[in-house]
Amino acid sequence: MSSKPSGEAAGKNHLEDRLSRYPELSVGGILRAGDYLGTATFAMTGTLTAASSGMDLLGCVVIGTITAVGGGTIRDMLLGHENGKSKRAFWMDEQEYLWISILSSVMTFFWWNHAAQQLKLSQEDTWIFWLDSCGIGVFCCIGAMNGVRAGLSPFLSALCGMITSTFGGLTRDVLTHRPVRILHSHAELYATTAFCGGGAYVAARMMGMPMYVRAASGFVVGFGLRTVAWLYDIKLPVKESIYHH
């Protein structure tokens, strides 16, 4: 027999593990604002990646949108239900995420080159890294929240945080025929930091911490580890091929 709580009980137990519907001065509202910002940032970087692969406007918008909302979409597909009810992709009910993604992608497609020339911008600029890292910190918390609300184990809830943060980028890399960033060590740690951030949120919850401590723990760990990995070029080990000479 499953030890998971019933839908009604789960809803009561996990009432705090939710975002406010729109940004406001509360923990859930601040996370919602960060979620919007992270969505716009991921759409922008996805569009730049698609453009560098030679894609047209439609391709850039599709890839930008997938980068922004793909992780949460895959998470919702895997969860399948929440509190006993079937679960569909979050952006079908919260359509502003789709519009944020599309608008960010279109604006990036048309205005990036001009802005880059006028303001001396580059895809390697540190401000993009900081925005991306903030997105990781927020997304890993929100993904873990979804796992908790679905009644998953702590490990799987943390995994939901990682999926939410990184699987949009994974899909982007596959569609643009690039080495999947989170599966290769040509760059510093990424998915691991998101998993740890989600784990920190879940751990704080298990210790009975209030919502603001849970969210702060997840964000600080996800953002902090991402920053440390970038500053010190920390990568996961790679096993040398037995065929390498």
CSV table of C-alpha atoms in Angstrom, one decimal:
chain,number,residue,atom,x,y,z
A,1,MET,CA,0.0,0.0,0.0
A,2,SER,CA,1.3,3.5,-0.9
A,3,SER,CA,2.3,5.6,2.1
A,4,LYS,CA,1.6,8.8,0.2
A,5,PRO,CA,-1.1,11.1,1.7
A,6,SER,CA,-4.5,11.5,0.0
A,7,GLY,CA,-5.0,14.3,-2.3
A,8,GLU,CA,-6.9,16.5,0.3
A,9,ALA,CA,-4.3,15.7,3.0
A,10,ALA,CA,-1.4,16.4,0.7
A,11,GLY,CA,-2.9,19.7,-0.3
A,12,LYS,CA,-3.1,20.8,3.3
A,13,ASN,CA,0.4,19.5,4.2
A,14,HIS,CA,2.0,21.2,1.2
A,15,LEU,CA,0.0,24.4,1.3
A,16,GLU,CA,3.2,26.5,1.9
A,17,ASP,CA,5.1,24.8,-1.0
A,18,ARG,CA,3.4,27.1,-3.5
A,19,LEU,CA,4.1,30.3,-5.3
A,20,SER,CA,1.8,33.3,-5.1
A,21,ARG,CA,-0.2,33.6,-8.3
A,22,TYR,CA,1.6,36.9,-9.2
A,23,PRO,CA,4.6,38.8,-7.9
A,24,GLU,CA,4.1,40.4,-4.5
A,25,LEU,CA,5.9,41.1,-1.2
A,26,SER,CA,5.9,37.6,0.1
A,27,VAL,CA,8.2,34.6,-0.3
A,28,GLY,CA,6.0,33.0,-2.9
A,29,GLY,CA,5.6,36.4,-4.6
A,30,ILE,CA,9.3,37.0,-4.7
A,31,LEU,CA,9.9,33.6,-6.1
A,32,ARG,CA,7.3,34.2,-8.8
A,33,ALA,CA,9.0,37.5,-9.8
A,34,GLY,CA,12.3,35.6,-10.0
A,35,ASP,CA,10.6,32.9,-12.0
A,36,TYR,CA,9.5,35.5,-14.6
A,37,LEU,CA,13.0,37.0,-14.7
A,38,GLY,CA,14.6,33.5,-15.1
A,39,THR,CA,12.1,32.6,-17.9
A,40,ALA,CA,13.0,35.8,-19.8
A,41,THR,CA,16.7,35.2,-19.3
A,42,PHE,CA,16.6,31.5,-20.4
A,43,ALA,CA,14.5,32.5,-23.5
A,44,MET,CA,17.1,35.1,-24.4
A,45,THR,CA,20.1,32.8,-24.1
A,46,GLY,CA,18.2,30.1,-26.0
A,47,THR,CA,17.4,32.5,-28.8
A,48,LEU,CA,21.1,33.5,-29.0
A,49,THR,CA,22.1,29.8,-29.2
A,50,ALA,CA,19.6,29.2,-32.0
A,51,ALA,CA,20.7,32.3,-33.9
A,52,SER,CA,24.3,31.1,-33.7
A,53,SER,CA,23.2,27.8,-35.2
A,54,GLY,CA,21.7,29.7,-38.2
A,55,MET,CA,18.1,29.4,-37.3
A,56,ASP,CA,15.4,31.8,-38.6
A,57,LEU,CA,12.9,33.8,-36.5
A,58,LEU,CA,10.6,30.9,-36.0
A,59,GLY,CA,13.4,28.6,-35.0
A,60,CYS,CA,14.8,31.1,-32.6
A,61,VAL,CA,11.5,31.7,-30.9
A,62,VAL,CA,10.8,27.9,-30.7
A,63,ILE,CA,14.2,27.2,-29.2
A,64,GLY,CA,14.1,30.2,-26.9
A,65,THR,CA,10.7,29.2,-25.6
A,66,ILE,CA,11.8,25.5,-25.1
A,67,THR,CA,14.8,26.7,-23.2
A,68,ALA,CA,12.7,28.8,-20.9
A,69,VAL,CA,9.7,26.5,-20.2
A,70,GLY,CA,11.0,23.1,-21.3
A,71,GLY,CA,12.4,22.0,-18.0
A,72,GLY,CA,9.1,22.7,-16.2
A,73,THR,CA,7.2,21.1,-19.0
A,74,ILE,CA,9.2,17.9,-18.8
A,75,ARG,CA,8.9,17.9,-15.0
A,76,ASP,CA,5.1,18.2,-15.2
A,77,MET,CA,5.0,15.4,-17.8
A,78,LEU,CA,6.9,13.1,-15.5
A,79,LEU,CA,4.8,14.0,-12.4
A,80,GLY,CA,1.6,13.3,-14.3
A,81,HIS,CA,-0.6,14.3,-11.3
A,82,GLU,CA,-0.7,16.5,-8.3
A,83,ASN,CA,-2.9,15.9,-5.2
A,84,GLY,CA,-4.7,13.1,-7.1
A,85,LYS,CA,-5.5,15.2,-10.1
A,86,SER,CA,-4.0,14.9,-13.6
A,87,LYS,CA,-1.3,17.6,-14.2
A,88,ARG,CA,-0.7,19.3,-17.5
A,89,ALA,CA,2.2,21.7,-18.5
A,90,PHE,CA,2.2,24.7,-16.1
A,91,TRP,CA,2.1,27.2,-18.9
A,92,MET,CA,-1.3,26.0,-20.1
A,93,ASP,CA,-2.8,27.5,-17.0
A,94,GLU,CA,-0.2,30.2,-16.4
A,95,GLN,CA,0.0,31.5,-20.0
A,96,GLU,CA,2.1,34.5,-19.1
A,97,TYR,CA,5.1,32.2,-19.1
A,98,LEU,CA,4.5,31.5,-22.8
A,99,TRP,CA,4.2,35.1,-23.6
A,100,ILE,CA,7.3,36.1,-21.6
A,101,SER,CA,9.2,33.5,-23.5
A,102,ILE,CA,7.9,34.5,-26.9
A,103,LEU,CA,8.4,38.2,-26.4
A,104,SER,CA,11.9,37.8,-24.9
A,105,SER,CA,12.8,35.6,-27.9
A,106,VAL,CA,11.5,38.0,-30.5
A,107,MET,CA,13.1,41.1,-28.8
A,108,THR,CA,16.4,39.3,-28.6
A,109,PHE,CA,16.2,38.2,-32.3
A,110,PHE,CA,15.6,41.7,-33.6
A,111,TRP,CA,17.5,43.9,-31.1
A,112,TRP,CA,20.4,41.9,-29.8
A,113,ASN,CA,22.9,42.8,-32.6
A,114,HIS,CA,22.0,46.5,-32.4
A,115,ALA,CA,22.2,46.5,-28.6
A,116,ALA,CA,25.5,44.5,-28.7
A,117,GLN,CA,27.1,47.1,-31.0
A,118,GLN,CA,25.8,50.1,-29.1
A,119,LEU,CA,26.4,48.8,-25.6
A,120,LYS,CA,29.4,46.6,-26.3
A,121,LEU,CA,27.5,43.5,-25.2
A,122,SER,CA,28.6,39.9,-25.6
A,123,GLN,CA,27.1,36.5,-24.9
A,124,GLU,CA,30.0,35.9,-22.6
A,125,ASP,CA,29.3,39.0,-20.4
A,126,THR,CA,29.1,38.4,-16.7
A,127,TRP,CA,25.7,40.0,-16.3
A,128,ILE,CA,24.2,37.1,-18.4
A,129,PHE,CA,26.0,34.7,-16.1
A,130,TRP,CA,24.5,36.3,-13.0
A,131,LEU,CA,21.0,36.3,-14.4
A,132,ASP,CA,21.4,32.7,-15.4
A,133,SER,CA,22.6,31.8,-12.0
A,134,CYS,CA,19.7,33.6,-10.4
A,135,GLY,CA,17.4,31.6,-12.7
A,136,ILE,CA,19.0,28.3,-11.5
A,137,GLY,CA,18.6,29.3,-7.9
A,138,VAL,CA,14.9,30.1,-8.3
A,139,PHE,CA,14.0,27.2,-10.7
A,140,CYS,CA,15.6,24.6,-8.4
A,141,CYS,CA,13.4,25.8,-5.5
A,142,ILE,CA,10.2,25.8,-7.6
A,143,GLY,CA,11.0,22.4,-9.1
A,144,ALA,CA,11.5,21.0,-5.6
A,145,MET,CA,8.2,22.5,-4.5
A,146,ASN,CA,6.5,20.7,-7.3
A,147,GLY,CA,8.0,17.4,-6.2
A,148,VAL,CA,7.0,18.0,-2.6
A,149,ARG,CA,3.4,18.8,-3.6
A,150,ALA,CA,3.3,15.6,-5.7
A,151,GLY,CA,4.3,13.6,-2.6
A,152,LEU,CA,7.7,12.5,-3.9
A,153,SER,CA,10.6,11.4,-1.8
A,154,PRO,CA,13.2,14.0,-0.9
A,155,PHE,CA,15.6,12.6,-3.5
A,156,LEU,CA,13.0,12.8,-6.3
A,157,SER,CA,11.9,16.2,-5.2
A,158,ALA,CA,15.5,17.5,-5.5
A,159,LEU,CA,15.6,15.8,-8.9
A,160,CYS,CA,12.6,17.8,-9.9
A,161,GLY,CA,14.5,20.9,-9.0
A,162,MET,CA,17.3,19.8,-11.3
A,163,ILE,CA,15.0,18.9,-14.2
A,164,THR,CA,13.1,22.2,-13.9
A,165,SER,CA,16.4,24.1,-14.1
A,166,THR,CA,18.3,22.2,-16.8
A,167,PHE,CA,16.1,20.1,-19.1
A,168,GLY,CA,15.0,23.1,-21.2
A,169,GLY,CA,18.7,23.7,-21.9
A,170,LEU,CA,19.2,20.0,-22.6
A,171,THR,CA,16.5,20.0,-25.2
A,172,ARG,CA,17.9,23.2,-26.7
A,173,ASP,CA,21.3,21.6,-27.1
A,174,VAL,CA,19.8,18.5,-28.8
A,175,LEU,CA,17.7,20.5,-31.2
A,176,THR,CA,20.7,22.8,-32.1
A,177,HIS,CA,23.1,19.8,-32.5
A,178,ARG,CA,25.4,21.0,-29.7
A,179,PRO,CA,27.1,18.8,-27.1
A,180,VAL,CA,24.5,18.7,-24.2
A,181,ARG,CA,26.0,21.0,-21.7
A,182,ILE,CA,24.8,19.2,-18.6
A,183,LEU,CA,26.2,15.9,-19.8
A,184,HIS,CA,29.7,17.0,-20.8
A,185,SER,CA,32.5,18.6,-18.8
A,186,HIS,CA,33.5,21.2,-21.4
A,187,ALA,CA,32.0,23.7,-19.0
A,188,GLU,CA,31.8,24.0,-15.2
A,189,LEU,CA,29.2,22.3,-13.0
A,190,TYR,CA,25.6,23.1,-13.8
A,191,ALA,CA,23.0,20.4,-13.3
A,192,THR,CA,24.7,19.3,-10.1
A,193,THR,CA,24.3,22.8,-8.6
A,194,ALA,CA,20.6,22.7,-9.4
A,195,PHE,CA,20.2,19.3,-7.8
A,196,CYS,CA,22.0,20.5,-4.6
A,197,GLY,CA,19.8,23.6,-4.5
A,198,GLY,CA,16.7,21.5,-4.7
A,199,GLY,CA,18.1,19.2,-2.1
A,200,ALA,CA,18.7,22.2,0.2
A,201,TYR,CA,15.1,23.3,-0.1
A,202,VAL,CA,13.9,19.8,0.7
A,203,ALA,CA,16.3,19.4,3.6
A,204,ALA,CA,15.2,22.7,5.2
A,205,ARG,CA,11.6,21.6,4.8
A,206,MET,CA,12.3,18.3,6.5
A,207,MET,CA,13.8,20.2,9.4
A,208,GLY,CA,10.6,22.2,9.8
A,209,MET,CA,12.0,25.5,8.7
A,210,PRO,CA,9.6,28.3,7.7
A,211,MET,CA,9.0,29.0,4.0
A,212,TYR,CA,11.5,31.9,3.8
A,213,VAL,CA,14.3,29.7,5.1
A,214,ARG,CA,13.5,26.9,2.7
A,215,ALA,CA,13.5,29.2,-0.3
A,216,ALA,CA,16.6,31.1,0.9
A,217,SER,CA,18.4,27.8,1.4
A,218,GLY,CA,17.6,26.4,-2.0
A,219,PHE,CA,18.4,29.7,-3.8
A,220,VAL,CA,21.7,30.3,-1.9
A,221,VAL,CA,22.9,26.8,-2.4
A,222,GLY,CA,21.9,26.7,-6.1
A,223,PHE,CA,23.2,30.1,-6.9
A,224,GLY,CA,26.3,29.8,-4.7
A,225,LEU,CA,27.5,26.5,-6.0
A,226,ARG,CA,27.0,27.7,-9.6
A,227,THR,CA,29.1,30.8,-8.8
A,228,VAL,CA,31.8,28.9,-7.1
A,229,ALA,CA,32.0,26.3,-10.0
A,230,TRP,CA,32.2,29.2,-12.5
A,231,LEU,CA,34.9,31.1,-10.5
A,232,TYR,CA,37.1,28.1,-10.0
A,233,ASP,CA,36.2,26.2,-13.2
A,234,ILE,CA,35.0,23.1,-11.2
A,235,LYS,CA,33.9,20.2,-13.4
A,236,LEU,CA,32.9,16.7,-12.9
A,237,PRO,CA,35.6,14.1,-13.6
A,238,VAL,CA,35.7,12.5,-17.1
A,239,LYS,CA,36.8,8.9,-17.6
A,240,GLU,CA,39.4,8.6,-20.3
A,241,SER,CA,38.3,6.4,-23.1
A,242,ILE,CA,40.0,3.0,-23.3
A,243,TYR,CA,40.5,3.7,-27.0
A,244,HIS,CA,42.3,6.9,-26.4
A,245,HIS,CA,46.0,6.8,-27.3
